[in-house]
XYZ file of N, CA, C and O in Angstrom:
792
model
N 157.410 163.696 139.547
C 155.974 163.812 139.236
C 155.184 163.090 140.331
O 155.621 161.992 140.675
N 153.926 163.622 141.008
C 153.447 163.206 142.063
C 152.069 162.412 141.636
O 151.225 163.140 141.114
N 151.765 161.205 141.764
C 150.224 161.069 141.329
C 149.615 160.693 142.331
O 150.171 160.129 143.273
N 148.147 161.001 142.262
C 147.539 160.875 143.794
C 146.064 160.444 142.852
O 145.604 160.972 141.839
N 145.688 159.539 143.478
C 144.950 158.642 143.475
C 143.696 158.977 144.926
O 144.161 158.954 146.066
N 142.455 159.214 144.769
C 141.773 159.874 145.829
C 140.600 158.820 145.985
O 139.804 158.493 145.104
N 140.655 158.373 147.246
C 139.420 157.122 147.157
C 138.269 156.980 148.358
O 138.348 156.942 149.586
N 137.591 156.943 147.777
C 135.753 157.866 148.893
C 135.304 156.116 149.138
O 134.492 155.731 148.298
N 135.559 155.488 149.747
C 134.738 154.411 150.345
C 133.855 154.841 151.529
O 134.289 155.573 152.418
N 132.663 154.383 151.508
C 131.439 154.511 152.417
C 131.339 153.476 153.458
O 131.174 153.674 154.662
N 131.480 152.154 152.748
C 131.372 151.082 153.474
C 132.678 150.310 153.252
O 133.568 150.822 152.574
N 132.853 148.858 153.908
C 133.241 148.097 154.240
C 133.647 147.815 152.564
O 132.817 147.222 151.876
N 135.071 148.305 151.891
C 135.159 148.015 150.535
C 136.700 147.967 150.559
O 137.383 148.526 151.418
N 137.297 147.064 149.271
C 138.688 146.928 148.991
C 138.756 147.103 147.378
O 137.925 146.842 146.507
N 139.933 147.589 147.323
C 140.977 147.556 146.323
C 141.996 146.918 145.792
O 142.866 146.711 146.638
N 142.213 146.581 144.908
C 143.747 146.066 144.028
C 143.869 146.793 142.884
O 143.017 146.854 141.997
N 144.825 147.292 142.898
C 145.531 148.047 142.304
C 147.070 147.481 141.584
O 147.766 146.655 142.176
N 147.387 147.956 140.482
C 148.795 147.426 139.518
C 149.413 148.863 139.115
O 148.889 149.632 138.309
N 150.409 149.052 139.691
C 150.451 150.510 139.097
C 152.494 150.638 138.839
O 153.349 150.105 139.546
N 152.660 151.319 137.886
C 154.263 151.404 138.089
C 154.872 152.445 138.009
O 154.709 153.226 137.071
N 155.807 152.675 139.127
C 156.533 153.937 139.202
C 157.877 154.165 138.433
O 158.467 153.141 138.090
N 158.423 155.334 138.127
C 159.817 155.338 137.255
C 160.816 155.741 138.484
O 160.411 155.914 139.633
N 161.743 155.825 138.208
C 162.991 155.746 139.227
C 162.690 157.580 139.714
O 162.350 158.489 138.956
N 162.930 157.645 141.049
C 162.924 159.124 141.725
C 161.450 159.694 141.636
O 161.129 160.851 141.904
N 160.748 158.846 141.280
C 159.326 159.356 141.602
C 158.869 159.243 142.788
O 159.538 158.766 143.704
N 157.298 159.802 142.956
C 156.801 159.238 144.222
C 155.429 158.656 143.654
O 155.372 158.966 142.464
N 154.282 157.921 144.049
C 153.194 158.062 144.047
C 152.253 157.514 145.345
O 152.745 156.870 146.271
N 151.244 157.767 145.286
C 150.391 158.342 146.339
C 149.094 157.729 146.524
O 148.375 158.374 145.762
N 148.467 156.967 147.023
C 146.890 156.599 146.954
C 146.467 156.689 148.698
O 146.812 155.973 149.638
N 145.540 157.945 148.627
C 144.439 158.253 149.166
C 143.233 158.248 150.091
O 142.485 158.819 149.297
N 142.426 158.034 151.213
C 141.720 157.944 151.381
C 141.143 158.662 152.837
O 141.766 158.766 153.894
N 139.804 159.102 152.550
C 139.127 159.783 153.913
C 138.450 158.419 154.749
O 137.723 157.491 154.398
N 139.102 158.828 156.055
C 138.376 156.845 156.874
C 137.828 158.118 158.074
O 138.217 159.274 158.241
N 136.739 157.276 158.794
C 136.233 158.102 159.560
C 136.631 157.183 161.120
O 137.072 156.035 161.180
N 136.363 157.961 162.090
C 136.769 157.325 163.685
C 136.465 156.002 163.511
O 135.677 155.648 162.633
N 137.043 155.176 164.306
C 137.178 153.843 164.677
C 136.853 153.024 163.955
O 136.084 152.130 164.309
N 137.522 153.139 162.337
C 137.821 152.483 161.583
C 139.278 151.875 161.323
O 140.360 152.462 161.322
N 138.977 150.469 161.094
C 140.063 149.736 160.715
C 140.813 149.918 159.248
O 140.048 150.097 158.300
N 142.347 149.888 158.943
C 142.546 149.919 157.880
C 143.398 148.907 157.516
O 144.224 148.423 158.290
N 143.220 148.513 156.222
C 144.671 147.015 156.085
C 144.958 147.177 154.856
O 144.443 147.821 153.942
N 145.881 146.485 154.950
C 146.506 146.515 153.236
C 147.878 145.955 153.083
O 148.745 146.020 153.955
N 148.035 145.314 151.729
C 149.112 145.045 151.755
C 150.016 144.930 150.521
O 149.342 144.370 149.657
N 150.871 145.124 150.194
C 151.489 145.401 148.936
C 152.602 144.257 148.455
O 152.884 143.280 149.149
N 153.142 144.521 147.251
C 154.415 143.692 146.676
C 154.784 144.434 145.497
O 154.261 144.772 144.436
N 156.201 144.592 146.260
C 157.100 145.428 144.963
C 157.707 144.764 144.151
O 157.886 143.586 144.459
N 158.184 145.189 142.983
C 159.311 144.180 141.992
C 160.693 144.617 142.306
O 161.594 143.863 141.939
N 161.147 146.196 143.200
C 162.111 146.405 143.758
C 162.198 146.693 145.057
O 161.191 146.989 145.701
N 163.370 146.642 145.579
C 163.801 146.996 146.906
C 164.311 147.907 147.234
O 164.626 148.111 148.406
N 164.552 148.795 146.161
C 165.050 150.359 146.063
C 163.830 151.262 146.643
O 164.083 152.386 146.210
N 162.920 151.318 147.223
C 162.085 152.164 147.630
C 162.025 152.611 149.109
O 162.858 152.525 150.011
N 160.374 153.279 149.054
C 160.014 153.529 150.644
C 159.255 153.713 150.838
O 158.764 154.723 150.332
N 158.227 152.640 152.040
C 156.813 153.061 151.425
C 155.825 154.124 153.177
O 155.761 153.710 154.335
N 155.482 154.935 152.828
C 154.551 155.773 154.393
C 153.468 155.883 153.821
O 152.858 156.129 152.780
N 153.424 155.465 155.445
C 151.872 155.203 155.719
C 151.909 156.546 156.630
O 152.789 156.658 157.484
N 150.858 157.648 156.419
C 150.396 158.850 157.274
C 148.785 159.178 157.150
O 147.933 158.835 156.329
N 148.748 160.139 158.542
C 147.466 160.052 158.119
C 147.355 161.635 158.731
O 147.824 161.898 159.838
N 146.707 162.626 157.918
C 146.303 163.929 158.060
C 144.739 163.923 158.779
O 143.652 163.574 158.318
N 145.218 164.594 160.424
C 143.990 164.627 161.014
C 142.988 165.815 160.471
O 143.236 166.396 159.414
N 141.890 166.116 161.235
C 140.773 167.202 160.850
C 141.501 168.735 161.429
O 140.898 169.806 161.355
N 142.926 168.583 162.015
C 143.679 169.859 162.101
C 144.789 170.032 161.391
O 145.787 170.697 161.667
N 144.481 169.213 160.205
C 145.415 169.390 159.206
C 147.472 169.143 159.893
O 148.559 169.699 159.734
N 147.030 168.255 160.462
C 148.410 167.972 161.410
C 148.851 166.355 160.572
O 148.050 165.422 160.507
N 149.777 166.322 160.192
C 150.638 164.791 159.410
C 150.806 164.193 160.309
O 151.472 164.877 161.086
N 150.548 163.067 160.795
C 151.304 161.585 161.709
C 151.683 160.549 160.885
O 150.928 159.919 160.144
N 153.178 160.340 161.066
C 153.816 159.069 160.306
C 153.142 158.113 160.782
O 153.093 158.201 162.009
N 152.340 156.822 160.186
C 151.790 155.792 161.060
C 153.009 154.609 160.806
O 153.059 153.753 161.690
N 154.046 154.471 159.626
C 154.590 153.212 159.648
C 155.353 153.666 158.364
O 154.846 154.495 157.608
N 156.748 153.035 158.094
C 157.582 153.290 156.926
C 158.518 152.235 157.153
O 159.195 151.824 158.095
N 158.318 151.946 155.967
C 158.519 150.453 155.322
C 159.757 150.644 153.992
O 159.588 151.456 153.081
N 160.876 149.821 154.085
C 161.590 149.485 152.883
C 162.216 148.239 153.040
O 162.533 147.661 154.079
N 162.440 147.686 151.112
C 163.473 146.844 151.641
C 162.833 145.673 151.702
O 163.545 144.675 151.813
N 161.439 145.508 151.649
C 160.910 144.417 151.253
C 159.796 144.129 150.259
O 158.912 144.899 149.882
N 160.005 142.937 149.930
C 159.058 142.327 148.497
C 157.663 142.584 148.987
O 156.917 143.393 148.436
N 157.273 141.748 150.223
C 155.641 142.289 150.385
C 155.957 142.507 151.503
O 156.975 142.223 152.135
N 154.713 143.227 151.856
C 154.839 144.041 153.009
C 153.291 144.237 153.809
O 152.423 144.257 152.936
N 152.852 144.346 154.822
C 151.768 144.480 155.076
C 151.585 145.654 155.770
O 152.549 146.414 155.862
N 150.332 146.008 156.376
C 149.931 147.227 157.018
C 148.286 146.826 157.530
O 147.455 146.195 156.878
N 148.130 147.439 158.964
C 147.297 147.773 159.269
C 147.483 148.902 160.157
O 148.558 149.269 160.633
N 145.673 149.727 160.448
C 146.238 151.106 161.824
C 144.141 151.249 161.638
O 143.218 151.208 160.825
N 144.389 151.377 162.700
C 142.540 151.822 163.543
C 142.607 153.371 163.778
O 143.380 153.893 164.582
N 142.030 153.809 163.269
C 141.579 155.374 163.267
C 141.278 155.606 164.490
O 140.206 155.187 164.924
N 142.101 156.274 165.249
C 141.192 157.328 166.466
C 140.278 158.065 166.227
O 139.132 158.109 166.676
N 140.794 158.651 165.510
C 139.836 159.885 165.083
C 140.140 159.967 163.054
O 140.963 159.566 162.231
N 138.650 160.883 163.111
C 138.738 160.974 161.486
C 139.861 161.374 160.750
O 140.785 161.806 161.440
N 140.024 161.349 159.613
C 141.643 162.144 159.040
C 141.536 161.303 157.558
O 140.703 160.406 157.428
N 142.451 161.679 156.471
C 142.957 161.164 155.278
C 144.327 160.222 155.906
O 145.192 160.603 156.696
N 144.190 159.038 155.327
C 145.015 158.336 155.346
C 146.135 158.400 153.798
O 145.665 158.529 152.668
N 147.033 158.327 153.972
C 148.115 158.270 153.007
C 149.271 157.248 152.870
O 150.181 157.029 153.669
N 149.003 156.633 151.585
C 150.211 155.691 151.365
C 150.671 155.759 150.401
O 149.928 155.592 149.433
N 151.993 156.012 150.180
C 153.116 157.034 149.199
C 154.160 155.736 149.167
O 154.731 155.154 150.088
N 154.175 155.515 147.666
C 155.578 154.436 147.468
C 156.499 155.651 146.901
O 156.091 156.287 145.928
N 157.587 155.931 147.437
C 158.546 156.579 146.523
C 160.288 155.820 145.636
O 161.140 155.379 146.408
N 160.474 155.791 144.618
C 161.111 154.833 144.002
C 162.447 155.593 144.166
O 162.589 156.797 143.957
N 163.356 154.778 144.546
C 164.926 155.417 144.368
C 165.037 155.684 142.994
O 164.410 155.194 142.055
N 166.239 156.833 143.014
C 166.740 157.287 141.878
C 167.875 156.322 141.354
O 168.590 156.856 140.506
N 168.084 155.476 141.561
C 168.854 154.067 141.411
C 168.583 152.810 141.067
O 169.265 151.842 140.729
N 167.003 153.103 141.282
C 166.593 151.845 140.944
C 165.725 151.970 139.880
O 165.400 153.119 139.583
N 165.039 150.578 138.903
C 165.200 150.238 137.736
C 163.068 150.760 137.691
O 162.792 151.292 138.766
N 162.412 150.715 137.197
C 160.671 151.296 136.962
C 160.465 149.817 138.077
O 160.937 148.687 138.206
N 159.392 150.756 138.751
C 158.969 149.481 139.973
C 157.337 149.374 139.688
O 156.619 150.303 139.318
N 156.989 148.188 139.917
C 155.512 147.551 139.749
C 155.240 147.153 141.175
O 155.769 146.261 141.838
N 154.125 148.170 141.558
C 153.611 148.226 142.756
C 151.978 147.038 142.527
O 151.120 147.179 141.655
N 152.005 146.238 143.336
C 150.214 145.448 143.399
C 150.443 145.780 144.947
O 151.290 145.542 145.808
N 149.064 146.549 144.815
C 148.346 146.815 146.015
C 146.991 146.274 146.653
O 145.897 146.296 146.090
N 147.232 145.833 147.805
C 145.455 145.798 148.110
C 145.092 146.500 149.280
O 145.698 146.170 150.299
N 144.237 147.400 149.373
C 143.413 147.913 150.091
C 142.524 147.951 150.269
O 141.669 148.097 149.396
N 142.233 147.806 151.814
C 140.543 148.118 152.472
C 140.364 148.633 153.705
O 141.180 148.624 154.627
N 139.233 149.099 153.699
C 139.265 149.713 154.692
C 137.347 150.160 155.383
O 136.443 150.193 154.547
N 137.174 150.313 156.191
C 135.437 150.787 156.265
C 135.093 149.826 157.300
O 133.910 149.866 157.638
N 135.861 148.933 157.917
C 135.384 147.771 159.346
C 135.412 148.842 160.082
O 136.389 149.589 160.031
N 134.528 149.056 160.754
C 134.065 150.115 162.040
C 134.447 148.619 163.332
O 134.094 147.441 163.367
N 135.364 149.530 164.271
C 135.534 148.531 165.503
C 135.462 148.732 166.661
O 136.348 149.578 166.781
N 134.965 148.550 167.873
C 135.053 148.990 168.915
C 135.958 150.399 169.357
O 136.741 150.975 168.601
N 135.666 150.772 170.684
C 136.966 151.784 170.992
C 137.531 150.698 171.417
O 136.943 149.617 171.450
N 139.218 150.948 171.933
C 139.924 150.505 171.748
C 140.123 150.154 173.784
O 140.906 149.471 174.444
N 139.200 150.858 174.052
C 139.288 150.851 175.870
C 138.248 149.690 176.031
O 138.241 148.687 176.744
N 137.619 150.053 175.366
C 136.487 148.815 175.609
C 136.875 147.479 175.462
O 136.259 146.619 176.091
N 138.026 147.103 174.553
C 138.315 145.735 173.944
C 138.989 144.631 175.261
O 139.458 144.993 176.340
N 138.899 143.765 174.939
C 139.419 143.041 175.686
C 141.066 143.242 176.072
O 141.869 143.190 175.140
N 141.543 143.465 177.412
C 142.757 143.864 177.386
C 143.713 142.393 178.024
O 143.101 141.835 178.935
N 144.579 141.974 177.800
C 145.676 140.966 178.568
C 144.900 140.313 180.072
O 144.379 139.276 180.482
N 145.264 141.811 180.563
C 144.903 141.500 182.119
C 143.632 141.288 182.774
O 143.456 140.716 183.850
N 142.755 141.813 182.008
C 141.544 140.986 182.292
C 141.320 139.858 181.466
O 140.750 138.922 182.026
N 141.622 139.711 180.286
C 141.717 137.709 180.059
C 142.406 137.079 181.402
O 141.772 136.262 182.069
N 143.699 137.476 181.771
C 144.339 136.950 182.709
C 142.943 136.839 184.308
O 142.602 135.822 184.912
N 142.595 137.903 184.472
C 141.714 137.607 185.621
C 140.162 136.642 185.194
O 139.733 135.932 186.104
N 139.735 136.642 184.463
C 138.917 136.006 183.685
C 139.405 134.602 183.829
O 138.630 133.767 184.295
N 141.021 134.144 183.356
C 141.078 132.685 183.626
C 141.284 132.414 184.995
O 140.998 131.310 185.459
N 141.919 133.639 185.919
C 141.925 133.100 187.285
C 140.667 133.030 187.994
O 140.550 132.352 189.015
N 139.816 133.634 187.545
C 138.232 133.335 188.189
C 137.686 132.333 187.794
O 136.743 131.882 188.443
N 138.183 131.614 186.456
C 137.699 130.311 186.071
C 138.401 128.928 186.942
O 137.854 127.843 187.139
N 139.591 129.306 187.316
C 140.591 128.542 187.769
C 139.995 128.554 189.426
O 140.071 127.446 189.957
N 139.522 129.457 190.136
C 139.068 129.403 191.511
C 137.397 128.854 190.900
O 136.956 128.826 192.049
N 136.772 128.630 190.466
C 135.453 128.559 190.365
C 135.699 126.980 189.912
O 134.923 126.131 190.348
N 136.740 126.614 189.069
C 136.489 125.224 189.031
C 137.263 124.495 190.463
O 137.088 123.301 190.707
N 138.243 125.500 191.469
C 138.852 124.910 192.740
C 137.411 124.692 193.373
O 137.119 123.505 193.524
N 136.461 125.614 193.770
C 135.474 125.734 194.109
C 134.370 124.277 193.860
O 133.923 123.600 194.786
N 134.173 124.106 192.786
C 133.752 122.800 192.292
C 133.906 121.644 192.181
O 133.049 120.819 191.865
N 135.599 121.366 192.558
C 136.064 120.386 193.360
C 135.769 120.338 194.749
O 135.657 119.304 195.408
N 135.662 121.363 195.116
C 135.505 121.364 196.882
C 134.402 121.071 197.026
O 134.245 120.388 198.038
N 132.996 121.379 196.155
C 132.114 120.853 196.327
C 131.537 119.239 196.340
O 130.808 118.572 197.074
N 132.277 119.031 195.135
C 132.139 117.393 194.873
C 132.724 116.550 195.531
O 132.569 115.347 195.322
N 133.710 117.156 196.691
C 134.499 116.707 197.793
C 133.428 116.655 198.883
O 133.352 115.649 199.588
N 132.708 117.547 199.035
C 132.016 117.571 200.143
C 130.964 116.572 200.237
O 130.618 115.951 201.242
N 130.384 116.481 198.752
C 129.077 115.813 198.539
C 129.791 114.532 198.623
O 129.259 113.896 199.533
N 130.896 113.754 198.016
C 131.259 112.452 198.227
C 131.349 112.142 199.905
O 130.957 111.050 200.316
N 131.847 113.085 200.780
C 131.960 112.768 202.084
C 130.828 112.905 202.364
O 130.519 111.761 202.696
N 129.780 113.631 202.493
C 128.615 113.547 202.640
C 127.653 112.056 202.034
O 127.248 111.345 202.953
N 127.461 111.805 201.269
C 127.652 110.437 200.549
C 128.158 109.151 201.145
O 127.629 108.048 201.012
N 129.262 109.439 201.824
C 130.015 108.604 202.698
C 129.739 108.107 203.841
O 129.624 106.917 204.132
N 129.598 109.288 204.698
C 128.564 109.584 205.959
C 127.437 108.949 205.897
O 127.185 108.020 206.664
N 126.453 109.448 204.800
C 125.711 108.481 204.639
C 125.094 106.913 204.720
O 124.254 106.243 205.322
N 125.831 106.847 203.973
C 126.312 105.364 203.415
C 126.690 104.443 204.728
O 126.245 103.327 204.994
N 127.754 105.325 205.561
C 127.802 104.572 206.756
C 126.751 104.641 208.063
O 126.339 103.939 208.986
N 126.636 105.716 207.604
C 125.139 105.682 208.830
C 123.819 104.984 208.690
O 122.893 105.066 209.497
N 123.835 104.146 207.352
C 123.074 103.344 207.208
C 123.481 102.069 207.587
O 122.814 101.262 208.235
N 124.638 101.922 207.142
C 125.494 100.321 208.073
C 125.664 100.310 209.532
O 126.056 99.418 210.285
N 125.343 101.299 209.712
C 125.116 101.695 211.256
C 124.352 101.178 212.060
O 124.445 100.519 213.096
N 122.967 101.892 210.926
C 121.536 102.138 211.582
C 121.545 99.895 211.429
O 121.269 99.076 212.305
N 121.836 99.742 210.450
C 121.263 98.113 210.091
C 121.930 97.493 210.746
O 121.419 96.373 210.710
N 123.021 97.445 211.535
C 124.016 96.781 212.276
C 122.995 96.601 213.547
O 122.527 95.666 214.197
N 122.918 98.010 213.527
C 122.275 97.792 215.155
C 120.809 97.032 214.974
O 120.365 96.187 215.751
N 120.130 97.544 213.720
C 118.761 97.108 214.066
C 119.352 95.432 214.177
O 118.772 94.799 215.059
N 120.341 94.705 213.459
C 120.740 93.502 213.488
C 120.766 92.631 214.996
O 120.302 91.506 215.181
N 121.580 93.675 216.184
C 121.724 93.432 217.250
C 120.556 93.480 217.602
O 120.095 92.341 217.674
N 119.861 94.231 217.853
C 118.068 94.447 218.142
C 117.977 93.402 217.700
O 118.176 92.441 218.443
N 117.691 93.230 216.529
C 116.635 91.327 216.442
C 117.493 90.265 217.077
O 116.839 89.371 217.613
N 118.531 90.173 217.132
C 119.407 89.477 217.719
C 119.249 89.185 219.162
O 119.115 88.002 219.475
N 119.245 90.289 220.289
C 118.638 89.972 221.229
C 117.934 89.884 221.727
O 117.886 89.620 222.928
N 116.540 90.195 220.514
C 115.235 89.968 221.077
C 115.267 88.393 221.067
O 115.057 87.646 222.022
N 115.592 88.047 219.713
C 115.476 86.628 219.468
C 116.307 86.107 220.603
O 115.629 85.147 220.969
N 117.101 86.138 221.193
C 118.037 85.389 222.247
C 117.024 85.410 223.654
O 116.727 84.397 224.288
N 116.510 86.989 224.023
C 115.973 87.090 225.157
C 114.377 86.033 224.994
O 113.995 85.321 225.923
N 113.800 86.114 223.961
C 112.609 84.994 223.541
C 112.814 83.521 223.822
O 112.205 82.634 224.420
N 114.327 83.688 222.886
C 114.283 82.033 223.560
C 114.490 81.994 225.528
O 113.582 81.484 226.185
N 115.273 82.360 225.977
C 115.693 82.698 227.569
C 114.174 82.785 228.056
O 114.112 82.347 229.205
N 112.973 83.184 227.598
C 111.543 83.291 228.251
C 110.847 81.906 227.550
O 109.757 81.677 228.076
N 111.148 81.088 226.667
C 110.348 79.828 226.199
C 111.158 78.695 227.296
O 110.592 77.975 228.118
N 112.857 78.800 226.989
C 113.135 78.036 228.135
C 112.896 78.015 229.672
O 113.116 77.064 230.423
N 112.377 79.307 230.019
C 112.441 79.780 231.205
C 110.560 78.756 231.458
O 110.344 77.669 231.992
N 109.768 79.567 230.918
C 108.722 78.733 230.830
C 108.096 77.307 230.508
O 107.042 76.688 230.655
N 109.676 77.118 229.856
C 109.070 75.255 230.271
C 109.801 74.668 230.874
O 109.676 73.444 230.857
N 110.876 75.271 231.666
C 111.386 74.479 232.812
C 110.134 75.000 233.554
O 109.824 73.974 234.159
N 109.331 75.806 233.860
C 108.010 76.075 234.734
C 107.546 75.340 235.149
O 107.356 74.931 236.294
N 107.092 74.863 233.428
C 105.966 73.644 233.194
C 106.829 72.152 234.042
O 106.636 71.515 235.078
N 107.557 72.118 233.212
C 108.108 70.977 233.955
C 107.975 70.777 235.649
O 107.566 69.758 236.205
N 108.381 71.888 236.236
C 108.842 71.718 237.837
C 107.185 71.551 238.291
O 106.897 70.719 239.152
N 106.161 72.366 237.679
C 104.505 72.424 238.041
C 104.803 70.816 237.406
O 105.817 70.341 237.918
N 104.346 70.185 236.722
C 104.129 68.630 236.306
C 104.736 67.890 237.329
O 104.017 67.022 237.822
N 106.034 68.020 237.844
C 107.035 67.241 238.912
C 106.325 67.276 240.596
O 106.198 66.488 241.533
N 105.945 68.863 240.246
C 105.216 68.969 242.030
C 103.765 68.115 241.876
O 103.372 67.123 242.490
N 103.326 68.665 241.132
C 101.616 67.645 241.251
C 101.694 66.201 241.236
O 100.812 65.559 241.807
N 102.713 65.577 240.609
C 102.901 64.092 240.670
C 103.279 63.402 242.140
O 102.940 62.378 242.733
N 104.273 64.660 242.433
C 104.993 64.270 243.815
C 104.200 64.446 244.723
O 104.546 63.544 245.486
N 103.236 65.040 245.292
C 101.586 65.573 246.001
C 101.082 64.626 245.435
O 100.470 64.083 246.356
N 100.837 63.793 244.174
C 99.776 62.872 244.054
C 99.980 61.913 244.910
O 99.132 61.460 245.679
N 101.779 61.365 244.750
C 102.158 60.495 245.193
C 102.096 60.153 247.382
O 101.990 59.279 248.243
N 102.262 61.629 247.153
C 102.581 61.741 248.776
C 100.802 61.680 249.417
O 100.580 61.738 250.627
């Protein structure tokens, strides 16, 4: 016996669901998702006798297996719509195994980027190497400005050194012209005495 469960979400909406199958059945829940929509969901069986597909019937009426699952207690699922289509997820119960209690949750209606557009590996990867040269870059700068800085710094111990020598030998050559001028005085005082005398 097949039961199908048919579910019209518009927007951004979820489901939980409790439902139980008898041994060699199948059942079925539903839904129309439109392009570049996200879908998720995730389930928990009470057996391990099953099998659960995920398909999705495009707008050319063509089946694609998206994922098939057994063999475990919970289980998850997601798949992004290329294009519009019915999505399908079918638990079918072994003929061996004991009535199974399916809890389901589903949602679905996140509209997401295309999938070219998204961020891919290799441009994160170039993204950190442009961060990685831009902060080399920023060392080289703060390298430059400290030597620059440096330069500075010494060309001012430079400039003051010398102006140092400058006052230095002015003051030396000043005194060399006070002594010079009063041995002058002196030798003028020595001659006029010596003419007074003579």
């Amino acid at each position: 016996m097949l039961l199908q469960f048919l579910l019209v979400l518009t927007e951004v909406q979820s489901i939980s669901l409790k439902f139980k199958i008898p041994p060699g059945q199948q059942q079925c829940i539903k839904d129309n998702v439109s392009q570049n929509t996200l879908i998720y969901g995730q389930y928990e069986s009470s057996t391990l006798l099953y099998t659960f597909t995920l398909s999705i019937v495009n707008q050319q009426e063509m089946e694609n297996i998206i994922a098939e699952y057994s063999s475990q207690v919970v289980q998850q699922f997601h798949h992004v719509m290329q294009e519009s289509g019915e999505i399908s997820m079918c638990f079918e119960v072994d003929d061996y195994s004991e009535i199974a209690t399916i809890n389901l949750f589903y949602e679905s209606g996140a509209e997401i980027y295309d999938q070219d557009q998204l961020a891919k590996k290799q441009h994160v990867l170039n993204i950190n190497e442009t961060l990685q040269q831009m902060e080399q870059l920023q060392q080289e700068i703060s390298r430059e400005q400290l030597l620059i800085v440096d330069r500075e710094h010494k060309r001012k111990l430079s400039f003051v050194d010398i102006q140092s020598k400058i006052i230095g030998f002015a003051g030396i050559t000043f005194g060399l012209l006070i002594i010079v001028a009063a041995c002058q005085v002196i030798y003028v005082r020595r001659y006029v005495v010596y003419k007074k005398l003579a």
